[in-house]
Amino acid sequence: MDKIVLSTRGLTKTFGGFTAVDHISFSLKEGEVLGILGPNGAGKTTTLFMLLDLITPTSGDLTMFGMRYAQDREKILQRVNFASAYMDMVPRMTIMENLLIMAMLYQVKNPRQVIIVWAQSMGIESILGQEYQKLSAGQKTRAQMCKAFLSSPEILLLDEPTASLDPDISVTVRKHILDAKNRGVSVIITSHNMAEVEEICDRVLFINHGKIVAEDTPEGLAQKVRKARVQLMMTDGQKRTIAYAKRAGFPVTANGRFVTIDVDEDDIAYLLAGLADKGVQYGQITIDKPTLEDYFIAESRRNI
Amino acid sequence: MRVWAIIVKFWFDTKRDMFRLFDVFWWPAFNLFVWGLLSTYLTQLSKGSVNFVLLFLAGTIFWSFFDRASRDISRSMVEELWSRNLPNLFSTPLTLTEYLAGVLTVAFVKLVIGSIFLLVLSKIFYGFEISLLGWPVIGIMAGLMIFGWSVSFFIQSFVLRYGHTVEVFIWAVTVLLQPFSCVFYPLSALPVWAQWVARAFPSMYLFEQMRAIISGTPVRSGDIMISMALNAVYLILSVIFFYRTFRYAKSNGLLTKPY
């Protein structure tokens, strides 16, 4: 049986009359990567901060490793770490100094060596002596990632860890997250990069207005979007194609010789049969299946 | 280990900021020279009948105990807020008590270093020897330091609760409390209403004792007891208030919001 390392039941946070997180319940298994998706202001970061005991929940239950913050805060946080693209370190201190302090707070053995190893893997070894305030946004994010890994956490909480990173460094960060997962580390990650979520997450929670509106694998969520996109490179009958699609109620756009039609997956065969009846001819056809991004957009718009 | 981490953090941060050295050395020395020159002039005017140097320099040095104790601790919290470092610190196993222990240790060391510097300066330039005042000065210094800590806990609480709009109190509180603390004049010099206000502050009793020691009159043990009792009450209340405010800040997301 998969070991549950984190569990929430009815976790709620209200600020005055505003409910930021509304009775969310989920669990995290050992070695699982859980993505939390949702539009801005959905409650993702507030949820992460509650998991870190930086914000006290208004109600609900939260256990980590079977313990609760009220009794075992230090024991829990010794086994958890986090990184956020939106958090800072002490600006006048160097990266090495900032990381040394963090290593001391987590009581890491041989902190300098550990820091150097992680700095090498994140490509910031050469700038360890630079003041944090002089770093670029990408370098700061990598410093934060070093901070997150240096205590060898069992649960890693990552708030948009690859925001403002170059694509090649993003690949490195994702590799480290997957390596951590393979070592049995459980990860919760928020991201607006849907391709990233599809690549590394085992399971995804979609949050909107503080509520979990869907929970599935990335593929499972994408399949909830029934729309597919059919693109035809017309050789004959472009006007007839557009007229037919409009009559059938399918959104259609044209760009040069290309006609793009949005249809439900179930209607693709009906569309193509109809076009064949009209005698139109096309030299190329592309059918794009829905992605997690399509789900994200559809779900976000539905709940505006 | 975690308390040590906070101490090391302040060392790393301080060594890169020359303005902090100004705080420890320049401003107290500047203050000492201004009061030293004034008191020398006044002593000359009075043809030596009153030793203004002793009164004013002792007042300046003792007041710096309260001033530094209060400001250093309050500033530490504000700087964590400025650099948005609180989420980093308090998402680790670090407890609030450990954080405060680290901050207080650093503040105490800075206070000792700054005071030794002032005492050496006042000896060199004005021939002022604090040791002539005897052992009771240690009690006065400790009392002023503890009162400074209490005030700083209240200020930190307000900064945590209301943000940068109340930051000005970190610097203003010493100016506001100084007239009622009777640093350079006796309680009787204050208007009657102000005397009642002054009686609420342990600093007033401590400076009265300082003057008693300087003038060779007997120290009033009742005043010392009152100052100790007031200090104990303020310290306990301020610590409780600070812990409650920290809980409030966690409950209202104030630790994580941009400052």
Coordinates of C-alpha atoms in Angstrom, one line a residue:
Chain A
M1 CA 0.0 0.0 0.0
D2 CA 1.2 3.5 -0.8
K3 CA 2.3 5.4 2.2
I4 CA 0.5 8.7 2.7
V5 CA 2.9 11.4 3.9
L6 CA 0.5 14.4 3.8
S7 CA -3.2 14.6 4.2
T8 CA -5.6 17.5 4.5
R9 CA -9.3 17.3 5.3
G10 CA -11.6 20.2 4.9
L11 CA -8.7 22.7 4.9
T12 CA -10.1 26.2 4.9
K13 CA -8.7 29.7 5.1
T14 CA -10.7 32.8 5.2
F15 CA -9.4 36.4 5.4
G16 CA -12.2 38.5 6.8
G17 CA -15.1 37.8 4.5
F18 CA -13.0 36.4 1.7
T19 CA -12.5 32.6 1.5
A20 CA -9.1 31.9 -0.1
V21 CA -9.2 28.1 0.4
D22 CA -12.5 26.4 0.8
H23 CA -12.7 23.0 2.4
I24 CA -10.0 21.3 0.3
S25 CA -9.1 17.6 1.0
F26 CA -6.3 15.7 -0.6
S27 CA -3.4 13.5 0.2
L28 CA 0.1 13.0 -1.0
K29 CA 1.8 9.6 -1.3
E30 CA 5.4 8.9 -0.8
G31 CA 7.4 9.5 -4.0
E32 CA 4.4 11.2 -5.7
V33 CA 4.5 14.4 -7.6
L34 CA 1.3 16.3 -7.2
G35 CA 0.6 19.4 -9.3
I36 CA -1.7 22.1 -8.0
L37 CA -3.1 24.1 -10.9
G38 CA -5.5 27.0 -11.1
P39 CA -5.8 30.6 -12.3
N40 CA -4.1 33.5 -10.3
G41 CA -5.8 34.0 -7.0
A42 CA -7.3 30.5 -7.0
G43 CA -5.8 29.7 -3.6
K44 CA -2.7 27.6 -4.6
T45 CA -0.1 29.7 -2.8
T46 CA -2.2 30.1 0.3
T47 CA -2.6 26.3 0.4
L48 CA 1.2 25.9 0.2
F49 CA 1.7 28.4 2.9
M50 CA -0.7 26.5 5.1
L51 CA 1.3 23.3 4.4
L52 CA 4.4 25.1 5.6
D53 CA 2.7 26.5 8.8
L54 CA 3.3 30.1 7.5
I55 CA -0.5 30.7 7.5
T56 CA -2.7 29.1 10.1
P57 CA -5.8 27.4 8.6
T58 CA -9.2 28.8 9.8
S59 CA -10.5 25.2 10.0
G60 CA -9.8 21.7 8.8
D61 CA -7.2 19.1 9.5
L62 CA -3.6 18.8 8.2
T63 CA -1.3 16.0 9.0
M64 CA 2.2 15.4 7.7
F65 CA 4.0 12.2 8.4
G66 CA 1.1 11.5 10.7
M67 CA 1.9 14.5 12.9
R68 CA 0.2 17.9 13.3
Y69 CA 1.8 21.3 13.6
A70 CA 0.2 22.1 16.9
Q71 CA 2.3 19.4 18.5
D72 CA 5.2 18.6 16.2
R73 CA 6.1 21.7 14.2
E74 CA 9.8 21.3 14.4
K75 CA 9.8 17.6 13.6
I76 CA 7.6 18.2 10.6
L77 CA 9.5 21.2 9.2
Q78 CA 12.8 19.3 9.6
R79 CA 11.5 17.0 6.9
V80 CA 10.0 19.6 4.6
N81 CA 11.5 22.3 2.4
F82 CA 10.2 24.7 -0.2
A83 CA 11.2 27.0 -2.9
S84 CA 9.3 29.8 -4.5
A85 CA 10.1 32.0 -7.5
Y86 CA 8.5 34.8 -5.6
M87 CA 10.4 34.6 -2.3
D88 CA 13.6 36.4 -1.5
M89 CA 16.7 35.8 0.6
V90 CA 18.7 38.4 2.5
P91 CA 19.7 40.9 -0.2
R92 CA 23.1 42.0 1.1
M93 CA 24.3 38.5 1.9
T94 CA 25.9 36.3 -0.7
I95 CA 24.2 33.1 -2.0
M96 CA 26.7 31.0 0.0
E97 CA 26.0 33.0 3.2
N98 CA 22.2 32.8 2.7
L99 CA 22.4 29.0 2.0
L100 CA 24.8 28.5 4.9
I101 CA 22.2 30.1 7.3
M102 CA 19.5 27.9 5.8
A103 CA 21.7 24.8 6.2
M104 CA 22.4 25.7 9.8
L105 CA 18.6 26.1 10.5
Y106 CA 18.0 22.6 9.0
Q107 CA 21.1 21.3 10.9
V108 CA 22.7 20.0 7.7
K109 CA 26.0 18.2 8.2
N110 CA 29.0 19.5 6.1
P111 CA 26.9 22.4 4.9
R112 CA 29.5 24.0 2.6
Q113 CA 30.1 20.7 0.7
V114 CA 26.3 20.1 0.4
I115 CA 25.8 23.7 -0.9
I116 CA 28.6 23.4 -3.4
V117 CA 27.2 20.1 -4.8
W118 CA 23.7 21.6 -5.2
A119 CA 25.1 24.9 -6.6
Q120 CA 27.1 22.9 -9.2
S121 CA 24.0 21.0 -10.2
M122 CA 22.0 24.2 -10.6
G123 CA 24.8 26.0 -12.4
I124 CA 25.4 28.7 -9.9
E125 CA 28.7 27.5 -8.3
S126 CA 30.6 30.4 -9.9
I127 CA 28.4 33.0 -8.4
L128 CA 28.1 31.6 -4.8
G129 CA 30.1 34.7 -3.6
Q130 CA 27.8 37.2 -5.2
E131 CA 25.3 39.2 -3.2
Y132 CA 21.8 38.0 -3.6
Q133 CA 20.5 41.4 -4.5
K134 CA 22.8 41.5 -7.6
L135 CA 21.4 38.3 -9.1
S136 CA 19.1 38.0 -12.1
A137 CA 15.6 36.6 -11.5
G138 CA 16.7 33.2 -12.9
Q139 CA 19.8 33.0 -10.7
K140 CA 17.6 33.8 -7.6
T141 CA 15.2 31.0 -8.5
R142 CA 18.2 28.6 -8.8
A143 CA 19.5 29.7 -5.4
Q144 CA 16.0 29.0 -4.0
M145 CA 16.1 25.6 -5.6
C146 CA 19.5 24.9 -3.9
K147 CA 17.9 26.0 -0.6
A148 CA 15.0 23.6 -1.2
F149 CA 17.2 20.6 -1.8
L150 CA 20.0 21.1 0.7
S151 CA 18.2 19.7 3.7
S152 CA 17.3 16.4 1.8
P153 CA 13.6 16.9 2.5
E154 CA 11.1 14.1 2.3
I155 CA 8.4 16.6 1.2
L156 CA 9.2 19.3 -1.3
L157 CA 6.9 22.2 -1.8
L158 CA 7.6 24.2 -5.0
D159 CA 5.8 27.3 -6.0
E160 CA 6.3 27.9 -9.7
P161 CA 9.9 26.7 -9.5
T162 CA 10.7 27.3 -13.1
A163 CA 9.2 30.7 -13.5
S164 CA 11.8 33.1 -15.0
L165 CA 14.2 30.3 -15.8
D166 CA 15.9 29.7 -19.2
P167 CA 14.5 26.6 -20.9
D168 CA 17.8 24.7 -20.4
I169 CA 17.9 25.4 -16.7
S170 CA 14.2 24.5 -16.5
V171 CA 15.1 21.1 -17.9
T172 CA 17.7 20.7 -15.2
V173 CA 15.3 21.7 -12.5
R174 CA 12.7 19.2 -13.8
K175 CA 15.3 16.5 -13.9
H176 CA 16.2 17.2 -10.2
I177 CA 12.5 17.0 -9.3
L178 CA 12.1 13.7 -11.0
D179 CA 15.4 12.4 -9.4
A180 CA 14.0 13.4 -6.1
K181 CA 10.7 11.6 -6.8
N182 CA 12.8 8.5 -7.7
R183 CA 14.5 8.8 -4.3
G184 CA 11.1 8.6 -2.7
V185 CA 10.7 12.4 -2.1
S186 CA 7.1 13.6 -2.3
V187 CA 6.6 16.8 -4.2
I188 CA 3.8 19.4 -4.5
I189 CA 4.3 21.8 -7.3
T190 CA 2.3 24.8 -8.5
S191 CA 3.0 25.9 -12.1
H192 CA 1.5 27.8 -15.0
N193 CA 3.7 25.7 -17.4
M194 CA 1.3 23.0 -18.4
A195 CA 3.8 21.1 -20.4
E196 CA 5.9 20.9 -17.3
V197 CA 3.0 19.6 -15.2
E198 CA 2.2 17.0 -17.9
E199 CA 5.9 15.9 -17.8
I200 CA 6.5 15.6 -14.1
C201 CA 3.2 15.3 -12.3
D202 CA 1.6 12.0 -11.4
R203 CA -1.6 13.7 -10.4
V204 CA -3.1 17.1 -10.6
L205 CA -5.5 19.1 -8.5
F206 CA -7.3 21.9 -10.3
I207 CA -8.3 24.6 -7.8
N208 CA -10.5 27.6 -8.6
H209 CA -12.0 30.0 -6.1
G210 CA -10.4 28.1 -3.3
K211 CA -12.1 24.8 -4.2
I212 CA -10.8 21.7 -5.8
V213 CA -12.8 21.4 -9.0
A214 CA -11.0 18.5 -10.5
E215 CA -8.5 15.8 -9.5
D216 CA -6.9 13.4 -12.0
T217 CA -3.8 12.5 -13.9
P218 CA -2.7 15.2 -16.4
E219 CA -3.9 13.0 -19.2
G220 CA -7.2 12.4 -17.5
L221 CA -7.8 16.1 -17.0
A222 CA -6.9 16.8 -20.7
Q223 CA -9.4 14.2 -21.8
K224 CA -12.1 16.0 -19.9
V225 CA -11.9 18.6 -22.7
R226 CA -13.9 17.1 -25.6
K227 CA -12.8 19.7 -28.1
A228 CA -10.4 18.8 -30.8
R229 CA -8.9 21.1 -33.4
V230 CA -9.0 19.9 -37.1
Q231 CA -6.8 21.8 -39.5
L232 CA -7.2 21.3 -43.3
M233 CA -4.9 22.6 -46.0
M234 CA -7.5 23.1 -48.8
T235 CA -6.9 22.4 -52.4
D236 CA -10.5 22.8 -53.5
G237 CA -13.8 23.9 -51.9
Q238 CA -12.5 26.3 -49.2
K239 CA -15.7 28.4 -49.2
R240 CA -17.9 25.3 -49.1
T241 CA -15.9 23.9 -46.2
I242 CA -16.4 27.1 -44.2
A243 CA -20.1 27.3 -45.0
Y244 CA -20.6 23.7 -44.0
A245 CA -18.8 24.1 -40.7
K246 CA -20.8 27.2 -39.9
R247 CA -24.1 25.5 -40.7
A248 CA -23.1 22.6 -38.5
G249 CA -22.3 25.0 -35.6
F250 CA -18.5 24.4 -35.5
P251 CA -16.3 27.4 -34.8
V252 CA -14.2 27.9 -37.9
T253 CA -11.4 30.2 -38.9
A254 CA -9.5 30.6 -42.2
N255 CA -5.9 31.7 -42.8
G256 CA -4.7 31.5 -46.4
R257 CA -5.3 28.0 -47.6
F258 CA -5.7 26.7 -44.1
V259 CA -9.1 26.2 -42.4
T260 CA -9.3 25.4 -38.7
I261 CA -12.4 23.9 -37.2
D262 CA -13.0 23.2 -33.5
V263 CA -15.2 20.2 -32.9
D264 CA -16.0 17.7 -30.2
E265 CA -13.8 14.6 -30.5
D266 CA -17.0 12.6 -31.1
D267 CA -17.9 14.8 -34.1
I268 CA -14.7 14.5 -36.0
A269 CA -16.0 11.5 -38.1
Y270 CA -19.3 13.4 -38.8
L271 CA -17.4 16.5 -39.9
L272 CA -15.1 14.6 -42.2
A273 CA -17.9 12.6 -43.7
G274 CA -19.9 15.8 -44.4
L275 CA -16.9 17.4 -46.1
A276 CA -16.5 14.3 -48.3
D277 CA -20.2 14.6 -49.3
K278 CA -19.6 18.2 -50.3
G279 CA -16.8 17.1 -52.5
V280 CA -14.2 19.3 -51.0
Q281 CA -10.5 18.4 -51.3
Y282 CA -7.6 18.9 -48.9
G283 CA -4.0 18.1 -49.3
Q284 CA -3.2 17.8 -45.6
I285 CA -5.2 17.2 -42.4
T286 CA -4.0 17.7 -38.8
I287 CA -6.1 16.8 -35.7
D288 CA -4.8 18.3 -32.4
K289 CA -6.0 16.4 -29.4
P290 CA -6.9 18.4 -26.2
T291 CA -4.0 19.1 -23.8
L292 CA -3.8 20.0 -20.2
E293 CA -3.6 23.7 -21.3
D294 CA -6.9 23.4 -23.0
Y295 CA -8.4 22.0 -19.8
F296 CA -6.8 24.9 -17.8
I297 CA -8.2 27.5 -20.2
A298 CA -11.7 25.9 -20.4
E299 CA -11.9 25.4 -16.6
S300 CA -10.6 28.9 -15.8
R301 CA -13.1 30.5 -18.2
R302 CA -16.0 28.5 -16.9
N303 CA -15.4 29.7 -13.4
I304 CA -14.8 33.4 -14.1
Chain B
M1 CA 22.5 25.5 16.4
R2 CA 19.5 27.4 15.2
V3 CA 20.1 30.2 17.6
W4 CA 23.7 30.3 16.4
A5 CA 22.4 30.4 12.8
I6 CA 20.5 33.6 13.6
I7 CA 23.6 35.1 15.3
V8 CA 25.8 34.2 12.2
K9 CA 23.1 35.6 9.9
F10 CA 23.4 39.0 11.6
W11 CA 27.1 38.9 11.4
F12 CA 27.0 38.2 7.7
D13 CA 24.5 40.9 7.1
T14 CA 26.3 43.5 9.3
K15 CA 29.8 43.1 7.9
R16 CA 28.5 44.1 4.4
D17 CA 26.8 47.3 5.6
M18 CA 28.9 50.2 6.7
F19 CA 25.8 52.1 7.9
R20 CA 25.4 49.6 10.7
L21 CA 28.8 50.5 12.0
F22 CA 27.6 54.1 12.0
D23 CA 24.8 53.0 14.2
V24 CA 27.2 51.3 16.7
F25 CA 30.0 53.8 16.7
W26 CA 29.3 57.1 14.9
W27 CA 26.0 58.3 16.2
P28 CA 26.7 57.5 19.9
A29 CA 30.1 59.2 19.6
F30 CA 28.5 62.2 17.9
N31 CA 26.0 62.4 20.7
L32 CA 28.7 62.1 23.3
F33 CA 30.7 64.9 21.7
V34 CA 27.7 67.3 21.5
W35 CA 26.7 66.7 25.1
G36 CA 30.4 66.6 26.3
L37 CA 31.1 70.0 24.7
L38 CA 27.9 71.6 26.1
S39 CA 28.5 70.2 29.6
T40 CA 32.1 71.4 29.5
Y41 CA 30.9 74.9 28.6
L42 CA 28.2 74.9 31.3
T43 CA 30.7 73.7 33.9
Q44 CA 33.0 76.6 32.9
L45 CA 30.1 79.0 33.2
S46 CA 29.2 77.8 36.7
K47 CA 32.9 78.1 37.6
G48 CA 32.9 74.4 38.5
S49 CA 30.2 74.7 41.2
V50 CA 28.2 72.0 39.3
N51 CA 29.8 69.1 37.5
F52 CA 27.7 69.1 34.3
V53 CA 30.2 66.9 32.6
L54 CA 29.4 64.0 34.9
L55 CA 25.7 64.6 34.8
F56 CA 25.3 64.9 31.1
L57 CA 27.8 62.3 30.0
A58 CA 26.5 59.7 32.4
G59 CA 23.0 60.6 31.1
T60 CA 24.1 60.2 27.5
I61 CA 25.9 56.9 28.1
F62 CA 23.0 55.4 30.1
W63 CA 20.4 56.6 27.7
S64 CA 22.3 54.9 24.9
F65 CA 21.7 51.6 26.7
F66 CA 17.9 52.1 26.3
D67 CA 18.2 53.6 22.8
R68 CA 20.3 50.8 21.4
A69 CA 18.5 48.0 23.1
S70 CA 15.2 49.2 21.8
R71 CA 16.3 50.1 18.3
D72 CA 18.5 47.1 17.4
I73 CA 15.8 44.5 18.2
S74 CA 13.0 46.4 16.5
R75 CA 15.2 47.0 13.4
S76 CA 16.0 43.3 13.1
M77 CA 12.3 42.4 12.5
V78 CA 11.8 45.3 10.1
E79 CA 14.8 44.2 8.1
E80 CA 13.4 40.6 7.8
L81 CA 10.2 42.1 6.5
W82 CA 12.0 44.4 4.1
S83 CA 13.9 41.5 2.6
R84 CA 10.9 39.2 2.7
N85 CA 13.0 36.7 4.6
L86 CA 10.4 35.8 7.2
P87 CA 8.9 33.0 5.1
N88 CA 12.3 31.5 4.6
L89 CA 13.1 31.6 8.3
F90 CA 9.8 30.4 9.7
S91 CA 9.3 27.6 7.1
T92 CA 12.3 25.9 8.7
P93 CA 12.2 24.3 12.2
L94 CA 13.3 27.6 13.7
T95 CA 11.0 28.6 16.5
L96 CA 10.0 32.2 17.4
T97 CA 11.8 31.8 20.8
E98 CA 15.0 30.7 19.1
Y99 CA 14.8 33.6 16.7
L100 CA 14.3 36.0 19.6
A101 CA 17.2 34.4 21.5
G102 CA 19.5 35.0 18.5
V103 CA 18.3 38.6 18.0
L104 CA 18.7 39.4 21.7
T105 CA 22.2 37.9 21.9
V106 CA 23.3 40.0 18.9
A107 CA 21.7 43.1 20.3
F108 CA 23.5 42.5 23.6
V109 CA 26.9 42.0 22.1
K110 CA 26.4 45.2 20.0
L111 CA 25.3 47.1 23.1
V112 CA 28.4 46.0 25.0
I113 CA 30.8 46.8 22.2
G114 CA 29.1 50.2 21.6
S115 CA 29.2 51.0 25.3
I116 CA 32.8 50.1 25.8
F117 CA 33.6 52.4 22.8
L118 CA 31.6 55.2 24.4
L119 CA 33.2 54.8 27.8
V120 CA 36.7 54.8 26.3
L121 CA 35.9 58.0 24.3
S122 CA 34.5 59.7 27.4
K123 CA 37.6 58.8 29.4
I124 CA 39.9 60.0 26.7
F125 CA 38.2 63.3 25.9
Y126 CA 36.5 64.3 29.2
G127 CA 38.2 62.2 31.8
F128 CA 34.9 60.6 32.7
E129 CA 35.4 57.3 34.6
I130 CA 32.2 55.4 35.0
S131 CA 33.8 53.0 37.5
L132 CA 33.8 55.9 40.0
L133 CA 30.0 55.5 40.2
G134 CA 30.4 52.0 41.6
W135 CA 28.6 48.7 41.1
P136 CA 25.1 50.1 41.1
V137 CA 25.6 51.4 37.6
I138 CA 25.4 47.8 36.4
G139 CA 21.9 47.6 37.8
I140 CA 20.9 50.9 36.1
M141 CA 22.4 49.7 32.8
A142 CA 20.6 46.3 33.0
G143 CA 17.3 48.0 33.9
L144 CA 17.5 50.4 31.0
M145 CA 18.5 47.5 28.6
I146 CA 15.5 45.5 29.8
F147 CA 13.1 48.4 29.4
G148 CA 14.6 48.9 25.9
W149 CA 13.8 45.3 25.1
S150 CA 10.2 45.6 26.3
V151 CA 9.7 48.7 24.2
S152 CA 11.2 46.9 21.2
F153 CA 8.8 43.9 21.6
F154 CA 5.9 46.3 21.5
I155 CA 7.2 48.1 18.4
Q156 CA 8.0 44.9 16.6
S157 CA 4.4 43.7 17.3
F158 CA 3.0 46.9 15.8
V159 CA 5.3 46.7 12.8
L160 CA 4.3 43.0 12.2
R161 CA 0.6 44.0 12.6
Y162 CA 0.5 47.3 10.7
G163 CA 3.6 47.2 8.4
H164 CA 5.8 50.1 7.3
T165 CA 3.3 52.8 8.3
V166 CA 4.4 52.4 12.0
E167 CA 8.0 51.9 11.3
V168 CA 8.8 55.5 12.3
F169 CA 8.2 54.5 15.9
I170 CA 11.5 52.5 15.9
W171 CA 13.3 55.7 15.8
A172 CA 10.8 58.0 17.4
V173 CA 10.1 56.1 20.6
T174 CA 13.4 57.1 22.2
V175 CA 12.6 60.7 21.4
L176 CA 9.1 60.4 22.8
L177 CA 10.2 58.7 26.0
Q178 CA 13.3 60.7 26.8
P179 CA 11.5 63.8 28.3
F180 CA 9.6 61.5 30.7
S181 CA 12.7 59.5 31.6
C182 CA 14.3 62.5 33.2
V183 CA 17.7 61.7 31.6
F184 CA 19.3 65.1 32.2
Y185 CA 17.1 66.7 34.9
P186 CA 15.3 65.5 38.0
L187 CA 11.6 64.5 38.1
S188 CA 10.8 67.7 40.0
A189 CA 11.8 69.7 36.8
L190 CA 8.8 68.3 35.0
P191 CA 5.3 69.8 35.1
V192 CA 3.0 68.0 37.6
W193 CA 1.0 66.1 34.9
A194 CA 4.2 65.0 33.2
Q195 CA 5.6 63.7 36.6
W196 CA 2.6 61.3 36.7
V197 CA 3.4 60.1 33.3
A198 CA 7.1 59.7 34.1
R199 CA 6.3 57.6 37.1
A200 CA 5.0 54.9 34.8
F201 CA 8.4 54.4 33.2
P202 CA 11.2 52.5 35.0
S203 CA 13.7 54.6 33.2
M204 CA 12.7 57.7 35.3
Y205 CA 13.5 55.9 38.6
L206 CA 16.8 54.6 37.2
F207 CA 18.0 58.1 36.1
E208 CA 17.0 59.5 39.5
Q209 CA 19.2 56.9 41.1
M210 CA 22.0 57.7 38.6
R211 CA 21.9 61.3 39.8
A212 CA 21.8 60.3 43.4
I213 CA 25.0 58.2 42.9
I214 CA 26.7 61.1 41.2
S215 CA 25.7 63.7 43.8
G216 CA 26.7 61.3 46.6
T217 CA 23.2 61.2 48.1
P218 CA 21.8 57.8 49.3
V219 CA 20.2 55.5 46.8
R220 CA 16.5 55.0 47.4
S221 CA 15.9 51.3 47.5
G222 CA 12.1 51.9 47.1
D223 CA 12.7 53.5 43.7
I224 CA 14.9 50.6 42.7
M225 CA 12.2 48.1 43.7
I226 CA 9.5 50.1 41.7
S227 CA 11.7 50.2 38.6
M228 CA 12.4 46.5 38.8
A229 CA 8.7 45.7 39.3
L230 CA 7.7 48.0 36.4
N231 CA 10.4 46.4 34.2
A232 CA 9.2 42.9 35.0
V233 CA 5.6 43.9 34.2
Y234 CA 6.5 45.6 30.9
L235 CA 8.8 42.7 29.9
I236 CA 6.1 40.1 30.5
L237 CA 3.4 42.1 28.9
S238 CA 5.5 42.9 25.8
V239 CA 6.6 39.3 25.3
I240 CA 3.0 38.1 25.6
F241 CA 1.9 40.8 23.2
F242 CA 4.6 39.9 20.7
Y243 CA 3.8 36.2 20.7
R244 CA 0.1 36.9 20.3
T245 CA 0.8 39.3 17.5
F246 CA 3.0 36.7 15.8
R247 CA 0.1 34.2 16.0
Y248 CA -2.2 36.9 14.6
A249 CA 0.2 37.5 11.8
K250 CA 0.3 33.8 10.9
S251 CA -3.4 33.7 11.1
N252 CA -3.9 36.6 8.7
G253 CA -1.1 35.8 6.3
L254 CA 1.0 38.8 7.3
L255 CA 4.2 36.8 7.4
T256 CA 4.0 36.0 3.7
K257 CA 2.5 39.1 2.2
P258 CA 4.8 41.6 0.4
Y259 CA 5.9 44.3 2.8

